[in-house]
CSV table of C-alpha atoms in Angstrom, one decimal:
chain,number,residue,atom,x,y,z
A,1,UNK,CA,53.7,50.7,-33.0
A,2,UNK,CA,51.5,48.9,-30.7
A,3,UNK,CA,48.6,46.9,-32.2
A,4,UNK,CA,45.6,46.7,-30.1
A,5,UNK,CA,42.8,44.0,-30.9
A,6,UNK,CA,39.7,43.9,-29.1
A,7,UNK,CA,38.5,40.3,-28.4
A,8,UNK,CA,34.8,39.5,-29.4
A,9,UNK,CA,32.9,37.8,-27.0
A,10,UNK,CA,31.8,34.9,-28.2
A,11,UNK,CA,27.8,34.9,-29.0
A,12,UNK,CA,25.6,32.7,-26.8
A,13,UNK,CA,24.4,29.8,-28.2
A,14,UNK,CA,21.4,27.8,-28.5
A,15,UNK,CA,21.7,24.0,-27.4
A,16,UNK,CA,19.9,22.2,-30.4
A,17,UNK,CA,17.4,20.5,-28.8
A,18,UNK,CA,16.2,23.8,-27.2
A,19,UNK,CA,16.4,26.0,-30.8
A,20,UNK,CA,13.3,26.4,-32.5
A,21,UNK,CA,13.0,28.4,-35.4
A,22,UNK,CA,10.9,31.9,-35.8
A,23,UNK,CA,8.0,30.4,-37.8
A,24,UNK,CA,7.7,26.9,-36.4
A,25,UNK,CA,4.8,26.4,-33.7
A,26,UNK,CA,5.9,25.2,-30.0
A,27,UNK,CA,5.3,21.6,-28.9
A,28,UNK,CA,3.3,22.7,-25.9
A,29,UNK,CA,-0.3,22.7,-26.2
A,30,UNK,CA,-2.3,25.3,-25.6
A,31,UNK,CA,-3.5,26.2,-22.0
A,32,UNK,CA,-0.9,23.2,-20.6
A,33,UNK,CA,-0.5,23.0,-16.8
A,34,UNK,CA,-3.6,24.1,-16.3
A,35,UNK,CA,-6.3,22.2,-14.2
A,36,UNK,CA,-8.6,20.1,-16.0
A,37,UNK,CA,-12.3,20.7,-16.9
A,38,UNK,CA,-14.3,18.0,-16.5
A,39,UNK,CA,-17.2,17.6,-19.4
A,40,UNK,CA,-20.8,16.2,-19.1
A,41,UNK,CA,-19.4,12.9,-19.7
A,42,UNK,CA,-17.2,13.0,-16.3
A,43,UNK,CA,-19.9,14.2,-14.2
A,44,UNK,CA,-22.5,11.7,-15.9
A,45,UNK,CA,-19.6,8.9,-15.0
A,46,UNK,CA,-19.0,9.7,-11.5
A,47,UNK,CA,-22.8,9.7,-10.7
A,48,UNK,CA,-23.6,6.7,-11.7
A,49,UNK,CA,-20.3,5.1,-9.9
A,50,UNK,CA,-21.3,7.2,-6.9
A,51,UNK,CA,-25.2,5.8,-7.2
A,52,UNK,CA,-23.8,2.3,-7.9
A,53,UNK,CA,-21.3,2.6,-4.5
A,54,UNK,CA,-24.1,4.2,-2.0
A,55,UNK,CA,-27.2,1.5,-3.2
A,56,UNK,CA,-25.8,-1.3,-1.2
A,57,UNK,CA,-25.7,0.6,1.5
A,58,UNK,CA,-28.9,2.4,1.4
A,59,UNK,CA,-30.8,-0.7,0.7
A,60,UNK,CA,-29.5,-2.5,3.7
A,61,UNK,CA,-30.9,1.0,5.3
A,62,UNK,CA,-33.9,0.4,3.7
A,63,UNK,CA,-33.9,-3.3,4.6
A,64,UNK,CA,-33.2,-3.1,8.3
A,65,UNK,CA,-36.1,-0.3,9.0
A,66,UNK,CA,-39.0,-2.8,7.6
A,67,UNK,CA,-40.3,-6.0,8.6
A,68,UNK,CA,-39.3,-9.3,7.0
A,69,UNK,CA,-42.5,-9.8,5.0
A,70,UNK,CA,-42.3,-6.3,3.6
A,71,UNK,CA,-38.3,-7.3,2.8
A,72,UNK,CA,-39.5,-10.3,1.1
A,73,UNK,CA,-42.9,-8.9,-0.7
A,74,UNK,CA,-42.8,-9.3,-4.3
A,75,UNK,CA,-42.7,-5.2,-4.7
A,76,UNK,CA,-40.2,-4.2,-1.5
A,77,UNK,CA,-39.9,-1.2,-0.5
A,78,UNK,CA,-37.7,1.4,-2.0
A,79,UNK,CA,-37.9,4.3,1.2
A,80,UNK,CA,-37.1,3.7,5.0
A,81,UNK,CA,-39.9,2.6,7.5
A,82,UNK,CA,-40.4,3.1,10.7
A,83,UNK,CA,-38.3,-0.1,12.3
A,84,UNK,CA,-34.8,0.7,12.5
A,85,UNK,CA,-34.5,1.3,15.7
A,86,UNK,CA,-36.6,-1.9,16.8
A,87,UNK,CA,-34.6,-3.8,14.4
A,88,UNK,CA,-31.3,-2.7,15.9
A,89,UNK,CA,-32.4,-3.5,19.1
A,90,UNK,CA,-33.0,-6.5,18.6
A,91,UNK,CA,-29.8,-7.4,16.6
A,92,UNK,CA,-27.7,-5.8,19.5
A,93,UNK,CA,-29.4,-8.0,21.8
A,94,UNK,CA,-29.6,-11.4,20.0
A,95,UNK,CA,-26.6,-11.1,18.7
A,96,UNK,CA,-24.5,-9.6,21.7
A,97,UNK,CA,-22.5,-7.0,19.7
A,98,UNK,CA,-21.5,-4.9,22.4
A,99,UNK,CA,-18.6,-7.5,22.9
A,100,UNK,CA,-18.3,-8.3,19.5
A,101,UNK,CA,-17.8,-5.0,18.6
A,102,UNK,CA,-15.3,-4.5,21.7
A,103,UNK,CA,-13.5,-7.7,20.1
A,104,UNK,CA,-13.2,-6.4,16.7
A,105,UNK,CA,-11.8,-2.8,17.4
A,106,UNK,CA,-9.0,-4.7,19.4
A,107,UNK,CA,-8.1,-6.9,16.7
A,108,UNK,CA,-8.3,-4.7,14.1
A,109,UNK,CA,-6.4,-2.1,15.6
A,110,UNK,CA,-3.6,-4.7,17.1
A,111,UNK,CA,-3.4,-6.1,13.7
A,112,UNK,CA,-3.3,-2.7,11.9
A,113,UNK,CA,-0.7,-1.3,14.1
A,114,UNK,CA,1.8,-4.6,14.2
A,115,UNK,CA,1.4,-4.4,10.5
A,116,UNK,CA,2.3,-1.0,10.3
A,117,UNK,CA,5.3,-1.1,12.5
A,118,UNK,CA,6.9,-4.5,10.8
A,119,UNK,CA,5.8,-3.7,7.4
A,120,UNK,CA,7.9,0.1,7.4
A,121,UNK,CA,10.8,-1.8,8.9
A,122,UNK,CA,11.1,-4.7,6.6
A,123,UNK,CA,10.1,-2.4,3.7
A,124,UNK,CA,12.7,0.4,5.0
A,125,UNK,CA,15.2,-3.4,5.1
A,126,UNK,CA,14.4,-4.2,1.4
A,127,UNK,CA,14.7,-0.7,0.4
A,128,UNK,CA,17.7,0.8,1.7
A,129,UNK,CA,19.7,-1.5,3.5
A,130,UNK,CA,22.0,-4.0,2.0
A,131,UNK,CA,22.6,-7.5,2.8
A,132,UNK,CA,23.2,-10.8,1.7
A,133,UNK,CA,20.2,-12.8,0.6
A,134,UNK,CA,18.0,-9.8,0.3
A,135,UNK,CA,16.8,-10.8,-3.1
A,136,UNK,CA,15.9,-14.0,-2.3
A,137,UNK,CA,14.2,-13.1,1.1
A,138,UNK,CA,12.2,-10.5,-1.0
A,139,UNK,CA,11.5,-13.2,-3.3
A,140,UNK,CA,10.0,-15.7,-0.6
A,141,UNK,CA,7.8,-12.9,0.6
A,142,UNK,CA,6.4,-12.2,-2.8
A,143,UNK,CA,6.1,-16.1,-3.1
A,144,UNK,CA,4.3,-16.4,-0.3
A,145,UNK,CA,1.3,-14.2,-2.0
A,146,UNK,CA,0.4,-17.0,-4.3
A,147,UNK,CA,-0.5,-19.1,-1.6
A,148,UNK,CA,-4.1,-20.1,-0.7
A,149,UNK,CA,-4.7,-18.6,3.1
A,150,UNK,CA,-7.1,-21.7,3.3
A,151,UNK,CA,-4.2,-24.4,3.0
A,152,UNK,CA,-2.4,-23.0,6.4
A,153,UNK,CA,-5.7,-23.4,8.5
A,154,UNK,CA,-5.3,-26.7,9.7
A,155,UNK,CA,-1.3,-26.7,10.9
A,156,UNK,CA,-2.5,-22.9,12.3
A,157,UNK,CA,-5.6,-23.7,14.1
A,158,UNK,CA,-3.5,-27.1,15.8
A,159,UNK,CA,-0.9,-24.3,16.8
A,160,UNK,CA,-3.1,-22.2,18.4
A,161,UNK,CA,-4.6,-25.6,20.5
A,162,UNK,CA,-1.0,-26.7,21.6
A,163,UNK,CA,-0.2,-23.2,23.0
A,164,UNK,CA,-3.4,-22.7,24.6
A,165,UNK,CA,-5.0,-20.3,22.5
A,166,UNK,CA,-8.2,-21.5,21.1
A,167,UNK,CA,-11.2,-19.6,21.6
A,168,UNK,CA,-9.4,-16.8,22.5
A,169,UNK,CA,-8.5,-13.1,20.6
A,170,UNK,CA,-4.6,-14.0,20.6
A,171,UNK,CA,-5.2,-16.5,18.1
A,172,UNK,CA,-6.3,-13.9,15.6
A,173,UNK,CA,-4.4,-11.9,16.1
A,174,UNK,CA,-0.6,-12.7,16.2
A,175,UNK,CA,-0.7,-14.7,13.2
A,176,UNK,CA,-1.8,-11.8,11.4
A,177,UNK,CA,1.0,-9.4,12.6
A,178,UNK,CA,2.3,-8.8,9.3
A,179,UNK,CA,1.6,-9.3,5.7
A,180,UNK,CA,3.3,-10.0,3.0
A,181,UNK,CA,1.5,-7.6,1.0
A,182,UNK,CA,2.5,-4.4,3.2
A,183,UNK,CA,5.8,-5.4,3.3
A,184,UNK,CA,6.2,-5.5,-0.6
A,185,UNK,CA,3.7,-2.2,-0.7
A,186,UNK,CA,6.4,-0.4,1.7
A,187,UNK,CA,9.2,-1.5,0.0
A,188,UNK,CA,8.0,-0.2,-3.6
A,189,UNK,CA,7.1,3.0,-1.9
A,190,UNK,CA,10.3,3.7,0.0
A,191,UNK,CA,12.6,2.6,-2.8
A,192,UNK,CA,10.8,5.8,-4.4
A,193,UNK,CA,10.3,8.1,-1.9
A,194,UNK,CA,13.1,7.6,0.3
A,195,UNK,CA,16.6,8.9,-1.5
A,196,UNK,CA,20.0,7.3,-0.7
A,197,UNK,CA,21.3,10.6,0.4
A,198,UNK,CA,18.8,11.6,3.2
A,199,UNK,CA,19.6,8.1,5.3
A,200,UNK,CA,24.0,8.7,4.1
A,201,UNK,CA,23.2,12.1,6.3
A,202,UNK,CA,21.7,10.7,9.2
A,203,UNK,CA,24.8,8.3,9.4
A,204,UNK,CA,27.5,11.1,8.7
A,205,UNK,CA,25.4,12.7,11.7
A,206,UNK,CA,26.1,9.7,14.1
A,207,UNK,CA,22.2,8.3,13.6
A,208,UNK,CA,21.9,4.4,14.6
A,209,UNK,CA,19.4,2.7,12.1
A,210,UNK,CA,16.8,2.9,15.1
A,211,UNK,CA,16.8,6.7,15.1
A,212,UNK,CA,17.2,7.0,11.2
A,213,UNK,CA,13.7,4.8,10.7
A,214,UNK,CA,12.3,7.2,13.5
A,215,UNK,CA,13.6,10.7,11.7
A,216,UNK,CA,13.6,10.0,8.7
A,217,UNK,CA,12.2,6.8,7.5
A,218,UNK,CA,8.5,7.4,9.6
A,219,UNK,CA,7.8,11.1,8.1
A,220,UNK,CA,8.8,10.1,4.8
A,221,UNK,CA,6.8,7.0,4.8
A,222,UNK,CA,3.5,8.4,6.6
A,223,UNK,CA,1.3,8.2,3.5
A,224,UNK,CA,1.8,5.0,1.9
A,225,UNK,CA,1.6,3.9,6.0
A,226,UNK,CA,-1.8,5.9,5.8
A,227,UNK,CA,-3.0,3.9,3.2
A,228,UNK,CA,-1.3,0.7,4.0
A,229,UNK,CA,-3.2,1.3,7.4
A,230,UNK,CA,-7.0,1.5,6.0
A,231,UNK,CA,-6.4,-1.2,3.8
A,232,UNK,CA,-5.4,-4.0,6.9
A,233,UNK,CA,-7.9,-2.1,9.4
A,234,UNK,CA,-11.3,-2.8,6.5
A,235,UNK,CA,-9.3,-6.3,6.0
A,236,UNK,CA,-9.2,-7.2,9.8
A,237,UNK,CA,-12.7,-6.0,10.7
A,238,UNK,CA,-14.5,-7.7,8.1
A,239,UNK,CA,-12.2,-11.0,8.1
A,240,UNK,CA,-14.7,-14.0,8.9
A,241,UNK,CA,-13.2,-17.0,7.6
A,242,UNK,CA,-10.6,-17.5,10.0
A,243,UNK,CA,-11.5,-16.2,13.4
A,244,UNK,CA,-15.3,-18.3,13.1
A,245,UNK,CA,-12.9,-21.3,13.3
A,246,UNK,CA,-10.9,-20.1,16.1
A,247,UNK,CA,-13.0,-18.3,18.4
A,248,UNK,CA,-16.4,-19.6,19.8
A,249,UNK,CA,-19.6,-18.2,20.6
A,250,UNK,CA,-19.1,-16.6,23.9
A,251,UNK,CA,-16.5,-14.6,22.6
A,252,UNK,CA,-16.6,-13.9,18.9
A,253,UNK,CA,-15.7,-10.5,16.5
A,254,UNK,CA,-18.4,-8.6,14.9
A,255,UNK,CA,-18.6,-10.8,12.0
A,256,UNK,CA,-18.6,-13.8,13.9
A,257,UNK,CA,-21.4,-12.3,15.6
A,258,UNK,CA,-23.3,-11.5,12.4
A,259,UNK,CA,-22.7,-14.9,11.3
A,260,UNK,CA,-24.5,-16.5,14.0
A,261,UNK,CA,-27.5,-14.1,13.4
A,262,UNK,CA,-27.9,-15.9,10.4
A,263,UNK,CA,-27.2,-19.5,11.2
A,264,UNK,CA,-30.6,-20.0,12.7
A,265,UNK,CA,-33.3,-22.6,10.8
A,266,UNK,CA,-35.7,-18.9,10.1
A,267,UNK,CA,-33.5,-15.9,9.8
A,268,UNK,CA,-35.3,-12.6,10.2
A,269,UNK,CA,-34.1,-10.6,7.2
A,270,UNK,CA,-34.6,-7.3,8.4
A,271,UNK,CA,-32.6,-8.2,12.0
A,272,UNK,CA,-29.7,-9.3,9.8
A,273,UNK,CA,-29.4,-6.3,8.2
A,274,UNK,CA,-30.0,-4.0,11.0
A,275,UNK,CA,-26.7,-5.8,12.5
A,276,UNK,CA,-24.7,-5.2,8.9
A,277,UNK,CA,-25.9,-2.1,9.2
A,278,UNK,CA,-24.4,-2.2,12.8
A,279,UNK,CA,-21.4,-3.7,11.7
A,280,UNK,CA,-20.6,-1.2,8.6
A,281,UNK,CA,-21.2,2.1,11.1
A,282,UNK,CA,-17.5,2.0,12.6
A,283,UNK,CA,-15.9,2.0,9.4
A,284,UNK,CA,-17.6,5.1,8.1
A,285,UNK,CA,-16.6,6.8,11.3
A,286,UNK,CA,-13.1,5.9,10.6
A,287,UNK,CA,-13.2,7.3,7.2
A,288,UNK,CA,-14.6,10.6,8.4
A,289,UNK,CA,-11.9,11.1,10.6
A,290,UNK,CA,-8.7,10.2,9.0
A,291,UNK,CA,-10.2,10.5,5.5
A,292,UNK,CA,-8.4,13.4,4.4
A,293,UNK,CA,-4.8,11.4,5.4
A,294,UNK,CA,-6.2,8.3,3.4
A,295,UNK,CA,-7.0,10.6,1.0
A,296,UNK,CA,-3.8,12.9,0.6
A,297,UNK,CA,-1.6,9.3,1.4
A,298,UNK,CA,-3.0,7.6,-2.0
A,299,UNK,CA,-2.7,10.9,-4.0
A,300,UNK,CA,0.6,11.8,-3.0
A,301,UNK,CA,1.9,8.1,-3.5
A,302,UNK,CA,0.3,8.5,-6.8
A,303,UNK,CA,3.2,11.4,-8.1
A,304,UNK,CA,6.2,9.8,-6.7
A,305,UNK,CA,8.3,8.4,-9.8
């Protein structure tokens, strides 16, 4: 007589941390994922930030359409007048800005670029890429942070005499080709963003480290480079201190330019701030055009963990 058993299928079973029993109320509040409501309180918040970020600007509007005695009355004026466009003549002219302006988009946007190149390279070095002394060459350039930019001037500015530079735009811009800053900004962000496994594949697929940081090491690093990039163009553009000592009057940067709209005995208040208001235009082009990148670069740098 043959026996025949029938073999139970073992029930599945809960992990512990996942059972919860019938009467006990889930950990997850109600309504979460879902997009946040902001209250009063935000909107209240961000108008008065907003207010507080635009009245700079629309006082040196206000400033550079008036006269100087109706800048410097006891009651000034709170509304535009009917000057600005006298006033910003007369800044362009005095002040020469056509070249100064000319001056400053080539140094900013040498700087920017160099720094964007070199930065993603030594960050993409620092990240991925082992090799002796790394720590200690990542620890020199976060060293080198702490140090005053004022205390290099001197030995800098000699420099830029022995090789022939002074006075001229190549002395401002190759000592700022790359900073310390975007290299330890690109190296925090790769180390996040950019996985082991992605740059193993490239090499399995015969990829030389010149075409891995073009495939794979560029697209993956094009926000933080987005934001990296604003941050050294605003820098470069409004920098003052050093290229007043290196360049002279007949060929100076926008700020340079601005400064020597002031330096006279009898300033005219109004003609100073017509050529701020000159001098802060380009930048809000900028940031109309590639604001949405700036934008999208910070926020998507802001979820990488």
């Amino acid at each position: 007589m043959t026996m025949t058993s029938t073999a139970k299928a073992p029930e599945a079973t809960v992990p512990p941390a996942r059972r919860r029993e019938p009467g006990r109320p889930s950990r997850l509040r109600p309504g979460a994922g879902k997009q946040l409501q902001g209250g009063p309180f935000a909107y209240i918040a961000l108008a008065v930030v907003g207010i507080g970020s635009l009245l700079p600007l629309y006082w040196t509007l206000v400033a550079a359409s008036h006269t100087q005695d109706e800048v410097l009355a006891t009651t000034p004026p709170f509304l535009p007048g009917g000057r600005l466009l006298h006033n910003l003549d007369a800044a362009w002219n005095q002040a020469h800005l056509g070249k100064a302006i000319v001056n400053s988009f080539v140094v900013a946007g040498c700087i920017t670029a160099a720094t964007l190149f070199f930065c993603t390279l030594a960050g993409y070095a620092f990240a991925k890429m082992r090799f002796r002394g790394r720590g200690a060459l990542m620890t020199g350039v976060i060293v080198t942070l702490t140090i005053p930019p004022q205390l290099s001037v001197v030995p800098l500015f000699m420099m830029m005499s022995d090789i022939g530079w002074g006075g001229q735009l190549e002395s401002v811009i190759f000592p700022t080709l790359v900073s310390a800053f975007g290299v330890f900004f690109m190296r925090q962000y790769l180390s996040e963003a950019l996985p082991y496994e992605l740059v193993e594949a490239a090499k399995i697929d015969g990829a030389n480290n010149f075409r891995i940081v073009l495939s794979v090491v560029l697209p993956v690093a094009r926000p933080a480079m987005m934001v990296l990039g604003m941050l050294t163009f605003v820098q470069a553009w409004n920098d003052f201190f050093w290229p007043y000592l290196a360049l002279n009057q007949q060929n100076p940067t926008l700020q340079v330019a601005l400064g020597q709209l002031s330096a006279s005995y009898t300033p005219d208040q109004s003609i100073v701030m017509a050529g701020a208001l000159i001098s802060t235009l380009p930048l809000l082009v900028v940031f109309v055009i590639f604001g949405k990148q700036i934008v999208g670069g910070i926020m998507s740098g802001a979820v990488k963990g």
